[in-house]
Tab-separated table of C-alpha atoms in Angstrom:
chain	number	residue	atom	x	y	z
I	1	UNK	CA	-31.437	-4.051	29.746
I	2	UNK	CA	-31.380	-4.012	33.566
I	3	UNK	CA	-27.570	-3.548	33.450
I	4	UNK	CA	-27.911	-0.528	31.108
I	5	UNK	CA	-30.419	1.112	33.468
I	6	UNK	CA	-28.040	0.567	36.391
I	7	UNK	CA	-25.069	2.056	34.497
I	8	UNK	CA	-27.102	5.082	33.344
I	9	UNK	CA	-28.347	5.649	36.868
I	10	UNK	CA	-24.790	5.393	38.196
I	11	UNK	CA	-23.471	7.967	35.698
I	12	UNK	CA	-26.391	10.292	36.345
I	13	UNK	CA	-25.630	9.980	40.063
I	14	UNK	CA	-21.990	10.897	39.457
I	15	UNK	CA	-22.955	13.991	37.476
I	16	UNK	CA	-25.431	15.145	40.128
I	17	UNK	CA	-22.849	14.586	42.844
I	18	UNK	CA	-20.776	17.448	41.368
I	19	UNK	CA	-21.672	21.129	41.254
I	20	UNK	CA	-22.112	22.925	37.892
I	21	UNK	CA	-18.940	24.917	38.642
I	22	UNK	CA	-16.885	21.755	39.114
I	23	UNK	CA	-18.284	20.148	35.979
I	24	UNK	CA	-17.688	23.364	34.031
I	25	UNK	CA	-14.016	23.484	35.092
I	26	UNK	CA	-13.540	19.904	33.909
I	27	UNK	CA	-15.167	20.704	30.543
I	28	UNK	CA	-13.107	23.861	30.092
I	29	UNK	CA	-9.919	21.920	30.867
I	30	UNK	CA	-10.833	19.426	28.134
I	31	UNK	CA	-11.398	22.244	25.657
I	32	UNK	CA	-8.091	23.889	26.614
I	33	UNK	CA	-6.432	20.534	25.895
I	34	UNK	CA	-8.140	20.516	22.444
I	35	UNK	CA	-10.309	17.511	23.373
I	36	UNK	CA	-13.216	19.052	21.522
I	37	UNK	CA	-15.743	16.200	21.508
I	38	UNK	CA	-15.053	15.378	25.144
I	39	UNK	CA	-15.512	19.036	26.112
I	40	UNK	CA	-18.836	19.111	24.240
I	41	UNK	CA	-20.117	16.124	26.214
I	42	UNK	CA	-18.968	17.689	29.477
I	43	UNK	CA	-20.560	21.100	28.822
I	44	UNK	CA	-23.807	19.297	28.018
I	45	UNK	CA	-23.437	17.414	31.298
I	46	UNK	CA	-23.285	20.787	33.103
I	47	UNK	CA	-26.575	21.795	31.502
I	48	UNK	CA	-28.172	18.515	32.575
I	49	UNK	CA	-27.475	19.546	36.158
I	50	UNK	CA	-28.366	23.214	35.657
I	51	UNK	CA	-30.017	24.253	32.355
I	52	UNK	CA	-29.577	27.936	33.316
I	53	UNK	CA	-25.796	27.794	33.796
I	54	UNK	CA	-24.752	30.440	31.235
I	55	UNK	CA	-20.961	29.677	31.101
I	56	UNK	CA	-21.804	26.170	29.810
I	57	UNK	CA	-23.606	27.729	26.812
I	58	UNK	CA	-20.533	29.899	26.256
I	59	UNK	CA	-18.411	26.754	26.397
I	60	UNK	CA	-20.599	25.074	23.784
I	61	UNK	CA	-20.296	28.221	21.641
I	62	UNK	CA	-16.517	27.864	21.843
I	63	UNK	CA	-16.773	24.151	21.007
I	64	UNK	CA	-18.826	25.012	17.913
I	65	UNK	CA	-16.259	27.661	16.981
I	66	UNK	CA	-13.495	25.024	17.210
I	67	UNK	CA	-15.596	22.751	15.005
I	68	UNK	CA	-15.931	25.540	12.444
I	69	UNK	CA	-19.698	25.958	12.905
I	70	UNK	CA	-20.273	29.706	13.302
I	71	UNK	CA	-24.045	29.412	13.026
I	72	UNK	CA	-24.273	27.007	15.953
I	73	UNK	CA	-21.733	29.051	17.883
I	74	UNK	CA	-23.981	32.097	17.510
I	75	UNK	CA	-27.006	30.134	18.678
I	76	UNK	CA	-25.213	29.026	21.856
I	77	UNK	CA	-24.055	32.600	22.523
I	78	UNK	CA	-27.692	33.707	22.315
I	79	UNK	CA	-28.556	31.013	24.866
I	80	UNK	CA	-25.782	32.305	27.140
I	81	UNK	CA	-27.109	35.871	26.833
I	82	UNK	CA	-30.666	34.740	27.637
I	83	UNK	CA	-29.416	32.829	30.672
I	84	UNK	CA	-27.350	35.804	31.909
I	85	UNK	CA	-28.530	39.055	30.247
I	86	UNK	CA	-26.283	41.207	32.445
I	87	UNK	CA	-23.046	39.620	31.242
I	88	UNK	CA	-21.622	42.111	28.720
I	89	UNK	CA	-18.813	39.751	27.706
I	90	UNK	CA	-21.361	37.410	26.112
I	91	UNK	CA	-22.831	40.231	24.032
I	92	UNK	CA	-19.386	41.479	22.991
I	93	UNK	CA	-18.394	38.016	21.834
I	94	UNK	CA	-21.647	37.653	19.881
I	95	UNK	CA	-21.104	41.024	18.177
I	96	UNK	CA	-17.507	40.126	17.299
I	97	UNK	CA	-18.754	37.129	15.368
I	98	UNK	CA	-20.150	39.396	12.675
I	99	UNK	CA	-16.593	40.634	12.000
I	100	UNK	CA	-15.392	37.050	11.668
I	101	UNK	CA	-18.236	36.239	9.267
I	102	UNK	CA	-17.352	39.299	7.186
I	103	UNK	CA	-13.653	38.403	6.999
I	104	UNK	CA	-14.390	34.791	6.055
I	105	UNK	CA	-16.945	35.792	3.401
I	106	UNK	CA	-14.483	38.274	1.929
I	107	UNK	CA	-11.709	35.660	1.839
I	108	UNK	CA	-13.890	33.009	0.206
I	109	UNK	CA	-15.117	35.533	-2.373
I	110	UNK	CA	-11.513	36.500	-3.214
I	111	UNK	CA	-10.559	32.838	-3.548
I	112	UNK	CA	-13.448	32.205	-5.962
I	113	UNK	CA	-12.304	35.204	-8.025
I	114	UNK	CA	-8.777	33.824	-8.218
I	115	UNK	CA	-7.350	36.529	-5.946
I	116	UNK	CA	-5.252	34.213	-3.810
I	117	UNK	CA	-3.187	36.916	-2.061
I	118	UNK	CA	-6.268	38.921	-1.050
I	119	UNK	CA	-7.976	35.746	0.154
I	120	UNK	CA	-4.941	34.780	2.228
I	121	UNK	CA	-4.830	38.216	3.876
I	122	UNK	CA	-8.510	38.056	4.878
I	123	UNK	CA	-8.029	34.592	6.383
I	124	UNK	CA	-4.816	35.707	8.103
I	125	UNK	CA	-6.573	38.622	9.842
I	126	UNK	CA	-9.459	36.322	10.802
I	127	UNK	CA	-7.049	33.839	12.383
I	128	UNK	CA	-5.134	36.586	14.169
I	129	UNK	CA	-8.318	37.965	15.725
I	130	UNK	CA	-10.054	34.614	16.260
I	131	UNK	CA	-7.298	32.033	16.851
I	132	UNK	CA	-9.799	29.381	17.960
I	133	UNK	CA	-11.603	29.306	14.620
I	134	UNK	CA	-9.941	26.590	12.495
I	135	UNK	CA	-11.504	27.421	9.117
I	136	UNK	CA	-9.484	30.631	8.744
I	137	UNK	CA	-6.124	28.871	9.081
I	138	UNK	CA	-7.406	25.914	7.018
I	139	UNK	CA	-8.296	28.277	4.178
I	140	UNK	CA	-4.845	29.856	4.422
I	141	UNK	CA	-3.509	26.376	3.703
I	142	UNK	CA	-5.982	25.955	0.880
I	143	UNK	CA	-4.713	29.090	-0.887
I	144	UNK	CA	-1.204	27.601	-0.863
I	145	UNK	CA	-2.518	24.213	-1.997
I	146	UNK	CA	-4.207	25.768	-5.032
I	147	UNK	CA	-0.934	27.470	-5.926
I	148	UNK	CA	0.782	24.046	-5.589
I	149	UNK	CA	2.857	25.358	-2.686
I	150	UNK	CA	2.461	22.079	-0.852
I	151	UNK	CA	5.012	22.537	1.936
I	152	UNK	CA	3.355	25.790	3.074
I	153	UNK	CA	-0.110	24.261	2.660
I	154	UNK	CA	0.720	21.376	4.967
I	155	UNK	CA	2.100	23.767	7.582
I	156	UNK	CA	-1.282	25.518	7.794
I	157	UNK	CA	-3.270	22.275	7.695
I	158	UNK	CA	-1.245	21.093	10.698
I	159	UNK	CA	-2.000	24.391	12.474
I	160	UNK	CA	-5.672	23.676	11.799
I	161	UNK	CA	-5.302	20.388	13.632
I	162	UNK	CA	-3.717	22.188	16.572
I	163	UNK	CA	-6.931	24.221	16.900
I	164	UNK	CA	-9.190	21.215	16.315
I	165	UNK	CA	-7.486	17.797	16.242
I	166	UNK	CA	-10.783	16.345	14.953
I	167	UNK	CA	-10.785	18.473	11.774
I	168	UNK	CA	-11.451	15.749	9.170
I	169	UNK	CA	-11.032	18.053	6.171
I	170	UNK	CA	-7.556	19.086	7.310
I	171	UNK	CA	-6.582	15.436	7.653
I	172	UNK	CA	-7.950	14.776	4.151
I	173	UNK	CA	-6.069	17.782	2.759
I	174	UNK	CA	-2.782	16.540	4.223
I	175	UNK	CA	-3.478	13.138	2.660
I	176	UNK	CA	-4.076	14.857	-0.699
I	177	UNK	CA	-0.712	16.621	-0.513
I	178	UNK	CA	0.934	13.299	0.332
I	179	UNK	CA	-0.857	11.666	-2.626
I	180	UNK	CA	0.476	14.378	-4.957
I	181	UNK	CA	4.043	13.623	-3.914
I	182	UNK	CA	3.310	9.882	-4.100
I	183	UNK	CA	1.976	10.162	-7.654
I	184	UNK	CA	5.073	12.170	-8.638
I	185	UNK	CA	7.194	9.395	-7.183
I	186	UNK	CA	5.289	6.759	-9.156
I	187	UNK	CA	5.792	8.701	-12.389
I	188	UNK	CA	9.535	8.997	-11.740
I	189	UNK	CA	9.684	5.276	-10.946
I	190	UNK	CA	7.954	4.387	-14.219
I	191	UNK	CA	10.491	6.536	-16.108
I	192	UNK	CA	13.324	4.653	-14.390
I	193	UNK	CA	14.357	7.705	-12.362
I	194	UNK	CA	14.890	5.880	-9.067
I	195	UNK	CA	16.619	8.789	-7.325
I	196	UNK	CA	13.781	11.151	-8.276
I	197	UNK	CA	11.225	8.594	-7.108
I	198	UNK	CA	13.018	8.183	-3.756
I	199	UNK	CA	13.034	11.950	-3.267
I	200	UNK	CA	9.286	12.182	-3.895
I	201	UNK	CA	8.461	9.253	-1.605
I	202	UNK	CA	10.573	10.833	1.149
I	203	UNK	CA	8.537	14.041	0.712
I	204	UNK	CA	5.389	11.950	1.217
I	205	UNK	CA	6.671	10.794	4.605
I	206	UNK	CA	7.597	14.335	5.659
I	207	UNK	CA	3.940	15.231	5.104
I	208	UNK	CA	2.327	12.044	6.412
I	209	UNK	CA	4.324	9.467	8.358
I	210	UNK	CA	1.357	7.061	8.205
I	211	UNK	CA	1.506	6.773	4.382
I	212	UNK	CA	2.664	3.153	4.415
I	213	UNK	CA	2.639	2.813	0.612
I	214	UNK	CA	5.533	5.299	0.456
I	215	UNK	CA	7.611	3.147	2.819
I	216	UNK	CA	6.779	0.168	0.604
I	217	UNK	CA	7.882	1.901	-2.605
I	218	UNK	CA	11.101	3.102	-0.968
I	219	UNK	CA	11.762	-0.506	0.062
I	220	UNK	CA	11.171	-1.686	-3.521
I	221	UNK	CA	13.749	0.821	-4.807
I	222	UNK	CA	16.265	-0.039	-2.085
I	223	UNK	CA	15.874	-3.698	-2.991
I	224	UNK	CA	16.388	-2.918	-6.694
I	225	UNK	CA	19.532	-1.004	-5.768
I	226	UNK	CA	20.815	-4.115	-3.997
I	227	UNK	CA	20.460	-2.951	-0.398
I	228	UNK	CA	18.241	-5.780	0.856
I	229	UNK	CA	19.003	-5.059	4.514
I	230	UNK	CA	17.805	-1.464	4.241
I	231	UNK	CA	14.783	-2.617	2.226
I	232	UNK	CA	13.841	-5.031	5.012
I	233	UNK	CA	13.855	-2.255	7.630
I	234	UNK	CA	11.776	-0.010	5.337
I	235	UNK	CA	9.183	-2.727	4.678
I	236	UNK	CA	8.986	-3.256	8.432
I	237	UNK	CA	8.191	0.468	8.851
I	238	UNK	CA	5.296	0.068	6.392
I	239	UNK	CA	4.015	-2.922	8.365
I	240	UNK	CA	4.190	-1.007	11.663
I	241	UNK	CA	1.748	1.502	10.160
I	242	UNK	CA	-0.472	-1.137	8.543
I	243	UNK	CA	-0.009	-4.653	9.964
I	244	UNK	CA	-2.631	-5.945	7.484
I	245	UNK	CA	-0.606	-4.882	4.421
I	246	UNK	CA	-0.048	-8.339	2.942
I	247	UNK	CA	1.926	-7.040	-0.065
I	248	UNK	CA	4.388	-5.600	2.437
I	249	UNK	CA	4.908	-9.049	3.943
I	250	UNK	CA	5.361	-10.477	0.435
I	251	UNK	CA	8.060	-7.913	-0.400
I	252	UNK	CA	9.657	-8.458	3.014
I	253	UNK	CA	9.793	-12.195	2.289
I	254	UNK	CA	11.497	-11.650	-1.076
I	255	UNK	CA	14.047	-9.262	0.464
I	256	UNK	CA	14.849	-11.676	3.301
I	257	UNK	CA	15.239	-14.488	0.813
I	258	UNK	CA	17.684	-12.256	-1.081
I	259	UNK	CA	19.688	-12.086	2.156
I	260	UNK	CA	19.671	-15.924	2.376
I	261	UNK	CA	17.361	-15.733	5.395
I	262	UNK	CA	15.132	-18.644	4.390
I	263	UNK	CA	13.403	-18.906	7.772
I	264	UNK	CA	12.616	-15.173	7.872
I	265	UNK	CA	11.436	-15.219	4.255
I	266	UNK	CA	9.033	-18.113	4.827
I	267	UNK	CA	7.737	-16.476	8.022
I	268	UNK	CA	6.991	-13.217	6.168
I	269	UNK	CA	5.285	-15.017	3.276
I	270	UNK	CA	3.198	-17.068	5.704
I	271	UNK	CA	2.076	-13.776	7.298
I	272	UNK	CA	1.014	-12.580	3.833
I	273	UNK	CA	-1.218	-15.610	3.252
I	274	UNK	CA	-2.561	-15.502	6.817
I	275	UNK	CA	-3.910	-12.042	5.971
I	276	UNK	CA	-4.919	-12.915	2.393
I	277	UNK	CA	-5.401	-16.684	2.004
I	278	UNK	CA	-5.975	-16.225	-1.737
I	279	UNK	CA	-2.599	-14.577	-2.396
I	280	UNK	CA	-1.238	-16.954	-5.028
I	281	UNK	CA	2.067	-15.091	-5.524
I	282	UNK	CA	3.043	-15.585	-1.883
I	283	UNK	CA	2.493	-19.348	-2.169
I	284	UNK	CA	4.487	-19.244	-5.417
I	285	UNK	CA	7.369	-17.432	-3.706
I	286	UNK	CA	7.391	-20.045	-0.943
I	287	UNK	CA	7.485	-22.678	-3.676
I	288	UNK	CA	10.589	-21.028	-5.186
I	289	UNK	CA	12.349	-21.061	-1.813
I	290	UNK	CA	11.528	-24.708	-1.130
I	291	UNK	CA	12.575	-25.731	-4.663
I	292	UNK	CA	15.956	-24.004	-4.223
I	293	UNK	CA	16.331	-25.850	-0.918
I	294	UNK	CA	15.349	-29.095	-2.722
I	295	UNK	CA	12.510	-29.576	-0.257
I	296	UNK	CA	10.156	-30.781	-2.968
I	297	UNK	CA	7.409	-32.085	-0.701
I	298	UNK	CA	6.986	-28.677	0.982
I	299	UNK	CA	7.190	-26.994	-2.410
I	300	UNK	CA	4.424	-29.217	-3.803
I	301	UNK	CA	2.207	-28.468	-0.792
I	302	UNK	CA	2.354	-24.688	-1.213
I	303	UNK	CA	2.173	-24.813	-5.022
I	304	UNK	CA	-0.921	-26.999	-4.919
I	305	UNK	CA	-2.516	-24.401	-2.619
I	306	UNK	CA	-1.484	-21.677	-5.106
I	307	UNK	CA	-3.245	-23.342	-8.047
I	308	UNK	CA	-6.255	-24.143	-5.863
I	309	UNK	CA	-6.791	-20.510	-4.846
I	310	UNK	CA	-6.072	-19.424	-8.423
I	311	UNK	CA	-6.526	-22.110	-11.088
I	312	UNK	CA	-5.111	-19.652	-13.666
I	313	UNK	CA	-1.800	-19.179	-11.831
I	314	UNK	CA	0.592	-20.337	-14.559
I	315	UNK	CA	3.747	-20.051	-12.440
I	316	UNK	CA	2.304	-22.530	-9.944
I	317	UNK	CA	1.942	-25.153	-12.673
I	318	UNK	CA	5.365	-24.259	-14.118
I	319	UNK	CA	7.070	-24.787	-10.762
I	320	UNK	CA	5.239	-28.063	-10.182
I	321	UNK	CA	6.576	-29.063	-13.585
I	322	UNK	CA	10.130	-28.259	-12.461
I	323	UNK	CA	9.707	-30.518	-9.421
I	324	UNK	CA	8.250	-33.395	-11.455
I	325	UNK	CA	11.123	-33.110	-13.954
I	326	UNK	CA	13.650	-33.197	-11.084
I	327	UNK	CA	11.896	-36.270	-9.683
I	328	UNK	CA	11.648	-37.824	-13.194
I	329	UNK	CA	7.859	-38.101	-12.929
I	330	UNK	CA	7.458	-37.480	-16.654
I	331	UNK	CA	3.692	-37.965	-16.920
I	332	UNK	CA	3.002	-35.507	-14.103
I	333	UNK	CA	5.644	-33.145	-15.486
I	334	UNK	CA	3.918	-33.107	-18.890
I	335	UNK	CA	0.490	-32.486	-17.315
I	336	UNK	CA	1.733	-29.571	-15.161
I	337	UNK	CA	3.824	-27.988	-17.912
I	338	UNK	CA	1.012	-28.216	-20.470
I	339	UNK	CA	-1.184	-26.322	-18.006
I	340	UNK	CA	1.597	-23.748	-17.525
I	341	UNK	CA	2.065	-23.027	-21.243
I	342	UNK	CA	-1.672	-23.139	-21.856
I	343	UNK	CA	-2.053	-20.272	-19.392
I	344	UNK	CA	1.116	-18.439	-20.438
I	345	UNK	CA	2.040	-18.924	-24.078
I	346	UNK	CA	5.179	-16.760	-23.660
I	347	UNK	CA	6.799	-19.035	-21.070
I	348	UNK	CA	9.826	-20.225	-23.077
I	349	UNK	CA	11.346	-22.170	-20.175
I	350	UNK	CA	8.173	-24.173	-19.541
I	351	UNK	CA	8.005	-25.057	-23.246
I	352	UNK	CA	11.657	-26.179	-22.982
I	353	UNK	CA	10.964	-28.321	-19.901
I	354	UNK	CA	7.848	-29.723	-21.561
I	355	UNK	CA	9.980	-30.722	-24.588
I	356	UNK	CA	12.484	-32.403	-22.253
I	357	UNK	CA	9.692	-34.305	-20.435
I	358	UNK	CA	8.120	-35.378	-23.732
I	359	UNK	CA	11.492	-36.584	-25.010
I	360	UNK	CA	12.046	-38.506	-21.778
I	361	UNK	CA	8.772	-40.350	-22.205
I	362	UNK	CA	9.436	-40.999	-25.925
I	363	UNK	CA	6.851	-38.616	-27.367
I	364	UNK	CA	8.977	-37.139	-30.159
I	365	UNK	CA	6.137	-35.284	-31.893
I	366	UNK	CA	5.009	-33.646	-28.644
I	367	UNK	CA	8.629	-32.732	-27.833
I	368	UNK	CA	9.121	-31.141	-31.286
I	369	UNK	CA	6.045	-28.928	-30.889
I	370	UNK	CA	7.114	-27.770	-27.405
I	371	UNK	CA	10.772	-27.240	-28.414
I	372	UNK	CA	9.833	-25.184	-31.492
I	373	UNK	CA	7.604	-22.976	-29.368
I	374	UNK	CA	10.537	-22.431	-27.014
I	375	UNK	CA	12.952	-21.557	-29.847
I	376	UNK	CA	10.472	-19.068	-31.294
I	377	UNK	CA	10.311	-17.294	-27.955
I	378	UNK	CA	14.013	-17.589	-27.077
I	379	UNK	CA	15.935	-18.075	-30.293
I	380	UNK	CA	19.444	-18.065	-28.732
I	381	UNK	CA	18.660	-20.499	-25.928
I	382	UNK	CA	20.647	-23.644	-26.640
I	383	UNK	CA	18.528	-25.862	-24.397
I	384	UNK	CA	15.448	-25.509	-26.602
I	385	UNK	CA	17.476	-26.307	-29.773
I	386	UNK	CA	19.047	-29.277	-27.999
I	387	UNK	CA	15.645	-30.759	-27.114
I	388	UNK	CA	14.468	-30.097	-30.677
I	389	UNK	CA	17.508	-32.044	-31.954
I	390	UNK	CA	16.708	-34.970	-29.623
I	391	UNK	CA	13.079	-34.946	-30.839
I	392	UNK	CA	14.064	-34.702	-34.526
I	393	UNK	CA	16.523	-37.627	-34.220
I	394	UNK	CA	14.013	-39.585	-32.107
I	395	UNK	CA	16.528	-42.327	-31.135
I	396	UNK	CA	17.523	-42.876	-34.793
I	397	UNK	CA	13.984	-43.138	-36.123
I	398	UNK	CA	13.607	-39.503	-37.118
I	399	UNK	CA	15.046	-36.765	-39.321
I	400	UNK	CA	18.874	-36.790	-39.326
I	401	UNK	CA	19.234	-33.454	-41.153
I	402	UNK	CA	16.716	-31.729	-38.881
I	403	UNK	CA	18.459	-33.109	-35.803
I	404	UNK	CA	21.914	-31.938	-36.948
I	405	UNK	CA	20.597	-28.442	-37.790
I	406	UNK	CA	19.054	-28.162	-34.324
I	407	UNK	CA	22.204	-29.419	-32.554
I	408	UNK	CA	24.353	-26.978	-34.534
I	409	UNK	CA	22.197	-24.114	-33.267
I	410	UNK	CA	22.465	-25.533	-29.742
I	411	UNK	CA	26.274	-25.410	-30.121
I	412	UNK	CA	26.081	-21.615	-30.432
I	413	UNK	CA	25.096	-21.473	-26.743
I	414	UNK	CA	28.305	-22.071	-24.762
I	415	UNK	CA	26.375	-23.702	-21.930
I	416	UNK	CA	25.022	-26.396	-24.247
I	417	UNK	CA	28.028	-26.770	-26.578
I	418	UNK	CA	29.558	-29.919	-25.082
I	419	UNK	CA	26.229	-31.769	-24.917
I	420	UNK	CA	25.304	-30.693	-28.462
I	421	UNK	CA	28.647	-31.851	-29.863
I	422	UNK	CA	28.214	-35.226	-28.179
I	423	UNK	CA	24.766	-35.636	-29.793
I	424	UNK	CA	26.100	-34.523	-33.181
I	425	UNK	CA	28.726	-37.243	-32.957
I	426	UNK	CA	26.050	-39.791	-32.031
I	427	UNK	CA	23.956	-38.823	-35.061
I	428	UNK	CA	26.923	-38.851	-37.450
I	429	UNK	CA	28.517	-41.997	-36.029
I	430	UNK	CA	25.708	-44.179	-34.734
I	431	UNK	CA	27.862	-47.305	-34.917
I	432	UNK	CA	30.116	-45.929	-32.113
I	433	UNK	CA	27.116	-45.895	-29.755
I	434	UNK	CA	25.412	-49.083	-30.965
I	435	UNK	CA	25.943	-50.816	-27.648
């Protein structure tokens, strides 16, 4: 509390050390530089020193004009006139405000009546005569926006910001134009029109270079088109705008992995989970990378985090199942893969791996159920038919006909043909393999 009193006293001392004229010049310089809020504070500081200093009231009137508040502007002009009744310029400026009010009212009325051209002309004249009033040029932009002439609309919204860089509605309007282009891009993307989507997203960035989602979508398309390097640079642009955009880091990680940059991919994915510790997909992607590198311990670490933050993350269980199968830990493989297919009943590959694990531990009935589920989902996949054949034969204790039928279907898949033919021979000629 004592410190605050000292600081306030110090600032008050600084203000009083300067004359009203000096303070006024500083405030006017701020206004000329379009630092509207700063100018407002400084004109008020002048009046703290000298409440009768008329030019400061005029300055506040101009600040209010820049902020689009004609009523307040008029009130400050009245204060200026009262402080200096002999100054005719103050009275002239006050009288001119009625013309501005008339022009703006006429323009707004025309806009409500759907007379866009008449509205635009009223706003144009208002801006020409009163170039420091932002609402006239903003409304010129609005007439174009309503006609869906977005390029022209943005031009006028940017002119509004030149008059008053703190004009929140102009900023919002520019964002709305950008969103229109962005939505068009999304629709094109959904239709599979990647070129059309790219064009729309590029329009977004012409309007608003801070629209990081557009950079992201462009990166997604570039990645789809096979240009991972370009996608990486585009994702990095998105992250410059919004360093907390964890999905951007995720996409960056996938693109870098596609370029065989394992270290860069892991680094990007770790950034994603630093920002969002519950981002299961990022842990899953790290798991994929570590599995491909056969670093199973690291893979298990990140996948266990994935299923901890999201116990319903089926891919996490599926990938743990892959690792346990590779390590021949059949019991753990079965447990993980049962969780995976329980959460995602359309995961044909997990059903296949579950059948393989069940066969490896001698559970023929469990293997048959899993293999049949896999064949129903992926009828031409020889691996599922092969595991069904192994389960049906069940080391010679099962159904010979069922096993042969399954192996024959496995033979149709070139990848599994040699293995299927070997098993067919074993079933037909068991005496050859008796030892």
